Short mmCIF file of C-alpha atoms and ligand atoms in Angstrom, two decimals:
data_model
loop_
_atom_site.label_atom_id
_atom_site.label_comp_id
_atom_site.label_asym_id
_atom_site.label_seq_id
_atom_site.Cartn_x
_atom_site.Cartn_y
_atom_site.Cartn_z
CA MET S 660 182.40 72.10 77.15
CA ALA S 661 183.11 75.53 75.65
CA GLU S 662 181.93 77.27 78.81
CA ARG S 663 184.22 75.09 80.94
CA LEU S 664 187.29 75.60 78.76
CA THR S 665 186.83 79.35 78.30
CA ARG S 666 186.43 79.62 82.08
CA GLU S 667 190.06 78.47 82.28
CA GLY S 668 191.11 81.11 79.79
CA ARG S 669 191.63 78.69 76.90
CA GLN S 670 191.18 79.79 73.30
CA VAL S 671 188.20 77.84 71.96
CA VAL S 672 186.80 77.43 68.46
CA ILE S 673 183.36 75.78 68.31
CA ILE S 674 182.49 74.09 65.02
CA ASP S 675 178.90 73.12 64.27
CA ARG S 676 177.52 72.24 60.85
CA GLU S 677 173.98 73.13 61.98
CA ILE S 678 172.56 75.81 64.24
CA PRO S 679 173.89 74.86 67.71
CA GLY S 680 171.27 73.20 69.89
CA LEU S 681 169.32 71.70 67.01
CA GLY S 682 170.82 68.19 67.18
CA SER S 683 169.44 65.77 69.78
CA THR S 684 169.23 68.68 72.20
CA VAL S 685 166.20 70.35 70.64
CA ALA S 686 164.24 67.09 70.94
CA SER S 687 165.18 66.58 74.56
CA THR S 688 162.50 66.60 77.23
CA ALA S 689 165.24 68.01 79.47
CA MET S 690 164.51 66.08 82.64
CA LEU S 691 167.72 66.81 84.51
CA LEU S 692 168.02 63.60 86.51
CA TRP S 693 171.07 62.36 88.39
CA GLU S 694 169.57 58.86 88.45
CA ILE S 695 171.22 56.83 85.72
CA ASP S 696 169.40 54.64 83.14
CA ARG S 697 170.77 51.53 84.87
CA PRO S 698 169.89 51.26 88.59
CA LEU S 699 172.69 51.40 91.13
CA PHE S 700 172.17 47.79 92.25
CA GLU S 701 172.50 46.58 88.67
CA LEU S 702 175.66 48.63 88.06
CA ALA S 703 177.06 47.22 91.31
CA GLN S 704 176.41 43.68 90.07
CA VAL S 705 178.25 44.42 86.82
CA TYR S 706 181.17 46.55 88.07
CA GLY S 707 181.28 46.18 91.86
CA LEU S 708 179.92 48.54 94.47
CA GLY S 709 182.85 50.99 94.52
CA LYS S 710 182.67 51.92 90.85
CA ALA S 711 178.87 51.91 90.80
CA ILE S 712 178.66 54.32 93.74
CA ARG S 713 181.40 56.55 92.26
CA CYS S 714 179.44 56.88 89.02
CA TYR S 715 176.15 57.61 90.79
CA ARG S 716 177.73 60.20 93.06
CA ALA S 717 179.43 61.84 90.07
CA SER S 718 176.08 62.03 88.32
CA HIS S 719 174.49 63.54 91.43
CA HIS S 720 177.28 66.17 91.65
CA ALA S 721 176.89 66.92 87.95
CA ALA S 722 173.13 67.55 88.25
CA GLN S 723 173.73 69.90 91.18
CA GLY S 724 176.70 71.54 89.43
CA LEU S 725 174.65 72.24 86.33
CA VAL S 726 171.87 73.90 88.33
CA CYS S 727 174.47 76.08 90.12
CA LEU S 728 176.20 76.99 86.85
CA ILE S 729 172.94 78.12 85.24
CA ALA S 730 172.03 80.14 88.35
CA HIS S 731 175.53 81.64 88.51
CA HIS S 732 175.27 82.98 84.96
CA GLY S 733 171.62 83.95 85.37
CA ILE S 734 170.70 81.99 82.22
CA ALA S 735 166.98 82.29 81.48
CA CYS S 736 166.04 78.71 80.51
CA GLN S 737 163.03 78.03 82.75
CA MET S 738 165.16 75.86 85.01
CA ARG S 739 163.10 74.58 87.96
CA PRO S 740 164.33 72.38 90.83
CA ARG S 741 162.22 69.21 90.86
CA LEU S 742 161.64 66.03 92.79
CA SER S 743 161.82 62.85 90.78
CA LEU S 744 159.65 59.73 91.06
CA TYR S 745 161.05 56.39 89.92
CA LEU S 746 158.04 54.10 89.61
CA ALA S 747 157.83 50.31 89.94
CA VAL S 748 156.49 48.88 86.68
CA ASP S 749 154.98 45.59 87.78
CA ASP S 750 153.01 44.31 90.76
CA SER S 751 156.05 43.88 92.96
CA PRO S 752 157.97 46.75 94.58
CA LYS S 753 161.04 44.51 94.98
CA LEU S 754 163.16 46.21 92.33
CA VAL S 755 162.66 49.73 93.67
CA ARG S 756 163.08 48.51 97.25
CA ASP S 757 166.40 46.85 96.37
CA GLU S 758 167.45 50.06 94.64
CA TYR S 759 166.47 52.06 97.70
CA ALA S 760 168.65 49.85 99.93
CA MET S 761 171.60 50.39 97.61
CA ARG S 762 171.11 54.15 97.34
CA SER S 763 170.90 54.43 101.13
CA ARG S 764 174.30 52.74 101.38
CA ALA S 765 175.63 55.31 98.91
CA ASP S 766 174.11 58.27 100.80
CA LEU S 767 172.05 59.28 97.81
CA PRO S 768 168.97 61.43 98.51
CA SER S 769 166.15 58.97 97.73
CA LEU S 770 163.20 57.82 99.84
CA TYR S 771 161.11 54.69 99.38
CA LEU S 772 157.35 55.17 99.03
CA ASP S 773 155.20 52.06 99.30
CA HIS S 774 151.93 51.73 97.39
CA GLY S 775 149.92 53.55 100.05
CA ALA S 776 152.37 56.44 100.53
CA LEU S 777 152.67 56.91 96.76
CA GLN S 778 148.91 56.90 96.38
CA ARG S 779 148.37 59.38 99.22
CA ARG S 780 151.07 61.88 98.23
CA PHE S 781 150.95 61.68 94.43
CA GLY S 782 147.70 59.90 93.60
CA ILE S 783 149.62 57.39 91.48
CA ALA S 784 148.71 53.71 91.73
CA ARG S 785 151.91 51.67 91.51
CA ALA S 786 153.43 49.03 93.78
CA GLY S 787 156.08 51.47 95.02
CA ALA S 788 158.46 54.24 93.99
CA LEU S 789 161.62 56.10 94.90
CA LEU S 790 161.24 59.80 95.56
CA SER S 791 164.48 61.74 95.05
CA ARG S 792 165.71 65.29 95.58
CA ASP S 793 168.06 67.37 93.43
CA ALA S 794 166.54 66.89 89.98
CA ALA S 795 165.49 69.78 87.75
CA ASP S 796 163.92 70.57 84.40
CA ALA S 797 164.63 73.31 81.87
CA ASP S 798 164.29 74.40 78.28
CA PRO S 799 167.22 72.54 76.67
CA VAL S 800 167.78 74.94 73.79
CA TRP S 801 167.83 78.06 75.95
CA LEU S 802 170.12 76.30 78.38
CA THR S 803 172.56 75.43 75.58
CA ARG S 804 172.32 78.87 73.96
CA GLY S 805 172.90 80.53 77.32
CA LEU S 806 176.13 78.62 77.91
CA LEU S 807 177.18 79.23 74.33
CA ASP S 808 176.65 82.99 74.78
CA VAL S 809 178.81 82.96 77.93
CA SER S 810 181.58 81.22 75.95
CA LEU S 811 181.33 83.68 73.05
CA GLN S 812 181.45 86.64 75.42
CA ARG S 813 184.69 85.22 76.80
CA GLY S 814 186.19 85.12 73.32
CA ALA S 815 185.27 81.70 71.93
CA ARG S 816 184.62 81.69 68.18
CA LEU S 817 181.70 79.85 66.56
CA LEU S 818 182.07 78.55 62.99
CA LYS S 819 179.32 76.99 60.89
CA ALA S 820 181.35 74.22 59.26
CA ASN S 821 181.39 70.47 58.73
CA ALA S 822 184.47 68.78 60.22
CA VAL S 823 185.50 65.93 57.91
CA ALA S 824 189.12 65.02 58.75
CA TYR S 825 191.35 64.87 61.82
CA ASP S 826 195.14 64.66 61.32
CA SER S 827 197.22 64.13 64.44
CA ALA S 828 200.66 65.72 64.68
CA VAL S 829 203.08 65.60 67.63
CA SER S 830 201.97 68.93 69.08
CA GLY S 831 198.30 68.97 68.09
CA ILE S 832 195.58 68.22 65.55
CA THR S 833 194.58 69.64 62.19
CA VAL S 834 190.83 69.56 61.67
CA GLY S 835 189.89 69.53 57.98
CA LEU S 836 186.62 71.21 57.05
CA GLU S 837 184.35 70.36 54.11
CA SER S 838 184.94 73.90 52.79
CA GLY S 839 188.62 73.03 52.24
CA HIS S 840 189.84 75.16 55.12
CA SER S 841 191.50 73.67 58.16
CA ILE S 842 192.01 74.55 61.82
CA ASP S 843 195.13 73.77 63.84
CA ALA S 844 194.49 73.13 67.51
CA ARG S 845 196.34 71.69 70.45
CA HIS S 846 193.33 69.63 71.51
CA VAL S 847 190.06 68.61 69.87
CA VAL S 848 186.90 67.64 71.77
CA LEU S 849 184.30 65.70 69.78
CA ALA S 850 180.90 66.58 71.25
CA THR S 851 178.97 65.62 68.14
CA GLY S 852 176.14 63.64 69.72
CA TYR S 853 175.27 60.28 68.18
CA VAL S 854 177.13 61.00 64.92
CA MET S 855 180.70 60.30 66.00
CA PRO S 856 183.38 60.03 63.30
CA GLU S 857 184.24 56.46 62.21
CA PHE S 858 187.63 56.35 63.93
CA VAL S 859 186.11 56.70 67.42
CA LYS S 860 184.70 53.14 67.19
CA PRO S 861 183.23 52.42 70.64
CA THR S 862 182.05 48.85 71.10
CA ALA S 863 179.11 49.54 73.34
CA GLN S 864 177.31 52.50 71.88
CA GLN S 865 173.97 52.40 70.09
CA PRO S 866 171.87 55.19 68.59
CA THR S 867 168.24 55.07 69.73
CA SER S 868 165.17 57.09 68.86
CA SER S 869 162.61 58.33 71.33
CA TRP S 870 159.18 59.93 70.83
CA ALA S 871 157.49 62.62 72.90
CA ILE S 872 154.15 64.43 73.13
CA ALA S 873 153.18 67.70 74.81
CA THR S 874 149.54 68.16 75.77
CA ARG S 875 147.58 71.38 75.60
CA ARG S 876 147.96 73.67 78.63
CA GLN S 877 146.09 72.13 81.60
CA PRO S 878 147.53 73.65 84.81
CA GLY S 879 144.55 72.39 86.86
CA ASN S 880 145.16 68.74 85.91
CA LEU S 881 148.81 68.21 86.82
CA TRP S 882 149.97 65.66 89.41
CA PRO S 883 151.01 66.88 92.89
CA GLU S 884 154.37 68.67 93.20
CA GLN S 885 154.92 68.25 89.43
CA ALA S 886 157.71 65.73 90.08
CA LEU S 887 159.66 64.30 87.14
CA ILE S 888 158.40 60.76 86.53
CA TRP S 889 160.18 57.76 85.03
CA GLU S 890 160.11 54.02 85.48
CA ALA S 891 162.18 51.12 86.76
CA SER S 892 162.51 49.34 83.42
CA ARG S 893 164.94 49.23 80.49
CA ASN S 894 162.49 50.74 78.01
CA TYR S 895 160.94 53.27 80.33
CA HIS S 896 158.44 56.05 79.80
CA TYR S 897 159.21 59.49 81.22
CA ALA S 898 157.01 62.47 82.02
CA ARG S 899 157.26 66.00 83.31
CA THR S 900 155.20 69.16 83.38
CA THR S 901 156.11 72.52 81.91
CA ALA S 902 156.09 76.02 83.36
CA ASP S 903 153.03 76.83 81.21
CA GLY S 904 151.03 73.86 82.52
CA ARG S 905 151.49 71.17 79.84
CA ILE S 906 152.36 67.53 80.35
CA ILE S 907 155.29 66.22 78.33
CA LEU S 908 155.48 62.45 78.03
CA GLY S 909 158.14 60.46 76.19
CA GLY S 910 159.26 56.92 75.47
CA GLU S 911 158.46 54.14 72.96
CA ASP S 912 162.22 54.02 72.23
CA ASP S 913 163.37 52.16 69.14
CA HIS S 914 166.91 51.18 68.09
CA ALA S 915 165.85 50.35 64.52
CA LEU S 916 164.33 53.68 63.45
CA ILE S 917 167.07 56.31 63.43
CA GLU S 918 166.67 58.16 60.12
CA PRO S 919 164.19 61.09 60.24
CA ALA S 920 161.94 59.68 57.48
CA ALA S 921 161.60 56.32 59.26
CA ARG S 922 160.89 58.07 62.54
CA ASP S 923 158.24 60.31 60.97
CA GLU S 924 156.47 57.29 59.47
CA ALA S 925 156.29 55.64 62.88
CA THR S 926 155.15 58.79 64.70
CA PRO S 927 151.32 58.34 64.48
CA ALA S 928 151.52 54.87 66.08
CA LYS S 929 154.04 56.04 68.69
CA VAL S 930 151.83 59.03 69.59
CA ARG S 931 148.82 56.70 70.01
CA ALA S 932 150.87 54.52 72.36
CA LEU S 933 152.02 57.55 74.37
CA ARG S 934 148.44 58.83 74.73
CA THR S 935 147.30 55.43 75.98
CA TYR S 936 150.14 55.40 78.45
CA LEU S 937 149.28 58.91 79.68
CA LYS S 938 145.73 57.82 80.42
CA LEU S 939 147.04 54.93 82.51
CA LEU S 940 149.61 57.03 84.36
CA TRP S 941 147.47 60.05 85.10
CA PRO S 942 143.79 59.56 84.19
CA HIS S 943 142.93 63.13 85.33
CA ALA S 944 144.80 64.62 82.37
CA SER S 945 143.43 65.59 79.00
CA ASP S 946 145.33 63.58 76.36
CA HIS S 947 144.82 66.26 73.71
CA VAL S 948 148.20 66.38 71.95
CA ALA S 949 149.39 69.88 71.04
CA PHE S 950 152.85 68.84 69.83
CA SER S 951 154.59 65.57 69.02
CA TRP S 952 158.15 64.95 67.94
CA SER S 953 160.99 62.45 67.93
CA GLY S 954 164.74 62.54 68.02
CA ALA S 955 167.73 60.21 67.98
CA PHE S 956 170.32 60.09 70.73
CA ASP S 957 173.09 57.84 71.92
CA THR S 958 172.83 55.03 74.47
CA THR S 959 175.26 52.54 75.99
CA HIS S 960 174.66 49.03 77.34
CA ASP S 961 175.60 50.01 80.89
CA GLY S 962 173.84 53.39 80.96
CA LEU S 963 177.14 55.19 81.60
CA PRO S 964 178.46 57.81 79.18
CA LEU S 965 181.61 57.50 77.07
CA ILE S 966 184.01 60.27 78.10
CA GLY S 967 187.76 60.50 77.59
CA THR S 968 190.66 60.27 75.16
CA VAL S 969 189.84 58.66 71.82
CA PRO S 970 191.89 55.43 71.85
CA GLY S 971 195.04 55.81 69.77
CA CYS S 972 194.57 59.59 69.30
CA LYS S 973 196.48 61.40 72.04
CA ASN S 974 195.01 64.89 71.65
CA ILE S 975 191.47 64.01 70.58
CA PHE S 976 188.80 63.65 73.24
CA ALA S 977 185.17 62.66 72.96
CA ALA S 978 182.00 62.87 75.06
CA PHE S 979 178.92 60.90 73.95
CA GLY S 980 176.80 57.82 74.76
CA TYR S 981 174.81 59.95 77.18
CA GLY S 982 171.55 57.93 77.20
CA GLY S 983 168.63 59.53 79.01
CA ASN S 984 170.96 61.68 81.11
CA GLY S 985 172.40 63.71 78.23
CA ILE S 986 172.26 67.11 79.83
CA THR S 987 173.55 66.00 83.24
CA PHE S 988 176.33 63.96 81.62
CA SER S 989 177.38 66.87 79.36
CA PHE S 990 178.26 68.79 82.54
CA LEU S 991 180.19 65.78 83.86
CA ALA S 992 182.00 65.45 80.52
CA ALA S 993 183.01 69.12 80.56
CA GLU S 994 184.46 68.73 84.06
CA LEU S 995 186.34 65.53 83.28
CA LEU S 996 187.71 66.57 79.90
CA ALA S 997 188.83 69.96 81.25
CA THR S 998 190.69 68.06 83.98
CA LEU S 999 192.26 65.73 81.44
CA ILE S 1000 193.32 68.55 79.10
CA ALA S 1001 194.90 70.36 82.06
CA GLY S 1002 197.00 67.23 82.72
CA GLY S 1003 194.92 65.94 85.66
CA SER S 1004 193.31 62.56 86.21
CA SER S 1005 190.28 60.99 87.86
CA PRO S 1006 189.22 57.38 88.48
CA LEU S 1007 186.04 58.30 86.62
CA LEU S 1008 188.06 58.60 83.43
CA ASP S 1009 188.76 54.85 83.72
CA ASP S 1010 185.15 54.12 84.68
CA LEU S 1011 183.79 55.97 81.64
CA ALA S 1012 186.64 55.30 79.16
CA ILE S 1013 185.59 55.02 75.53
CA ASP S 1014 187.33 51.63 75.14
CA ARG S 1015 186.15 50.20 78.47
CA ASP S 1016 184.94 46.65 78.50
CA ILE S 1017 181.16 46.66 78.94
CA PRO S 1018 179.89 43.22 79.97
CA GLY S 1019 176.80 41.95 78.11
C1 LIG Q 1750 163.10 62.57 72.59
C2 LIG Q 1750 164.33 62.74 73.44
C3 LIG Q 1750 164.18 62.97 74.81
C4 LIG Q 1750 165.31 63.13 75.61
N1 LIG Q 1750 165.12 63.42 76.93
C5 LIG Q 1750 166.18 63.70 77.71
C6 LIG Q 1750 165.97 64.13 79.04
O1 LIG Q 1750 164.84 64.23 79.52
N2 LIG Q 1750 167.06 64.45 79.79
C7 LIG Q 1750 168.32 64.38 79.28
O2 LIG Q 1750 169.29 64.69 80.01
N3 LIG Q 1750 168.55 63.94 78.02
C8 LIG Q 1750 167.52 63.61 77.21
N4 LIG Q 1750 167.72 63.21 75.92
C9 LIG Q 1750 169.10 63.03 75.46
C10 LIG Q 1750 169.74 64.38 75.17
O3 LIG Q 1750 168.88 65.14 74.35
C11 LIG Q 1750 171.07 64.19 74.44
O4 LIG Q 1750 171.89 63.27 75.12
C12 LIG Q 1750 171.82 65.50 74.36
O5 LIG Q 1750 170.99 66.50 73.81
C13 LIG Q 1750 173.07 65.34 73.51
O6 LIG Q 1750 173.67 66.60 73.38
P1 LIG Q 1750 174.95 66.75 72.44
O7 LIG Q 1750 175.30 68.20 72.46
O8 LIG Q 1750 175.97 65.75 72.82
O9 LIG Q 1750 174.44 66.31 70.99
P2 LIG Q 1750 173.60 67.12 69.92
O10 LIG Q 1750 172.57 67.99 70.54
O11 LIG Q 1750 173.14 66.11 68.90
O12 LIG Q 1750 174.66 68.11 69.27
C14 LIG Q 1750 175.70 67.62 68.45
C15 LIG Q 1750 176.07 68.72 67.50
O13 LIG Q 1750 177.21 68.28 66.75
C16 LIG Q 1750 177.08 68.77 65.44
N5 LIG Q 1750 177.92 67.94 64.57
C17 LIG Q 1750 177.87 66.60 64.42
N6 LIG Q 1750 178.83 66.19 63.55
C18 LIG Q 1750 179.48 67.30 63.15
C19 LIG Q 1750 180.56 67.54 62.25
N7 LIG Q 1750 181.17 66.54 61.61
N8 LIG Q 1750 180.99 68.82 62.08
C20 LIG Q 1750 180.38 69.85 62.72
N9 LIG Q 1750 179.35 69.68 63.58
C21 LIG Q 1750 178.91 68.43 63.79
C22 LIG Q 1750 175.60 68.67 65.13
O14 LIG Q 1750 175.26 69.58 64.10
C23 LIG Q 1750 174.96 69.02 66.48
O15 LIG Q 1750 174.60 70.39 66.56
C24 LIG Q 1750 166.61 63.04 75.07
C25 LIG Q 1750 166.77 62.80 73.70
C26 LIG Q 1750 165.65 62.66 72.89
C27 LIG Q 1750 165.84 62.45 71.43
#
């Protein structure tokens, strides 16, 4: 967000109460997918084909835009273009085949692999999968720090402070800090992850925790083409490789365990479950765990982010509810909120509005 606004020559003050990048971002496995947590065919059933395709295409543009932005600034964050594999979870390929039909109608770059093709090319035994272009992976903290550095070089200021109050006036906002100081600004963007202030009150947002493991280095045991892997299910597992030859595997999401102490207590059981899953997914790998961790992040019922004006607060904007696409959606949020602040509009701002009605 700061990179996007400083690019337009705006004066930007970034407030973070921690070291930037150490919220949900440091826990992220940083699979930069354009494929959204809810499949296109399901979004089309809920919202109609037009809106569903618009959201998917916007996500695809955002993933490509982020890769270009990082390349443009030469940010060293181990970003690698990747293929992604979206695996069927049960014995029937119907769900991924239906999704393939929908994506073809939307001109999205996915191919259907049946059981045999998947087995031959990737050595993975599932009923079917979608193979997609234009994904990437990266180190999420270096990516964030790189964009932050660009913003600071352009004159943005970074304050370590806890924002505790937001007072709207006709021409702007006063942000009250815990230290007793305050900042007057014309616009405020809340990009505070899953800890949004009370007054934002979305109806369809839910913090969730996810667990991840990284194996020891095993460059000889990785699956072909080192595609990003995830699954066609609500509570999916996800896996990638790293530049130094590890396998990172995540999942076992839980809405009930958000506080760090509760997450830590659950970690041994979650790690056992992830190791078991790794053995099923890719039996050639060593399941020796070098690192394990967990983090909380924000999800929504429809898999789409919450981006736009905070209802009832003219000059306060927010970007959150990113689900498993946090890094891709942060690029989309920066584009959309910069447009909004400049007085522009986009149908996506209705699609992703914070007070939108999310069925079921
Ligand atoms: C285990 C795990 C795996 C994930 N995997 C992926 C993945 O593969 N791909 C992907 O795209 N996404 C993934 N995500 C989601 C992604 O990490 C998040 O969506 C993304 O990092 C959110 O970024 P953010 O900047 O909005 O929030 P955060 O990184 O949480 O940053 C918010 C910042 O706001 C600050 N803050 C909050 N309140 C205040 C306040 N009142 N005053 C001052 N500062 C404040 C915090 O200190 C923090 O630094 C994963 C998440 C987890 C936990």
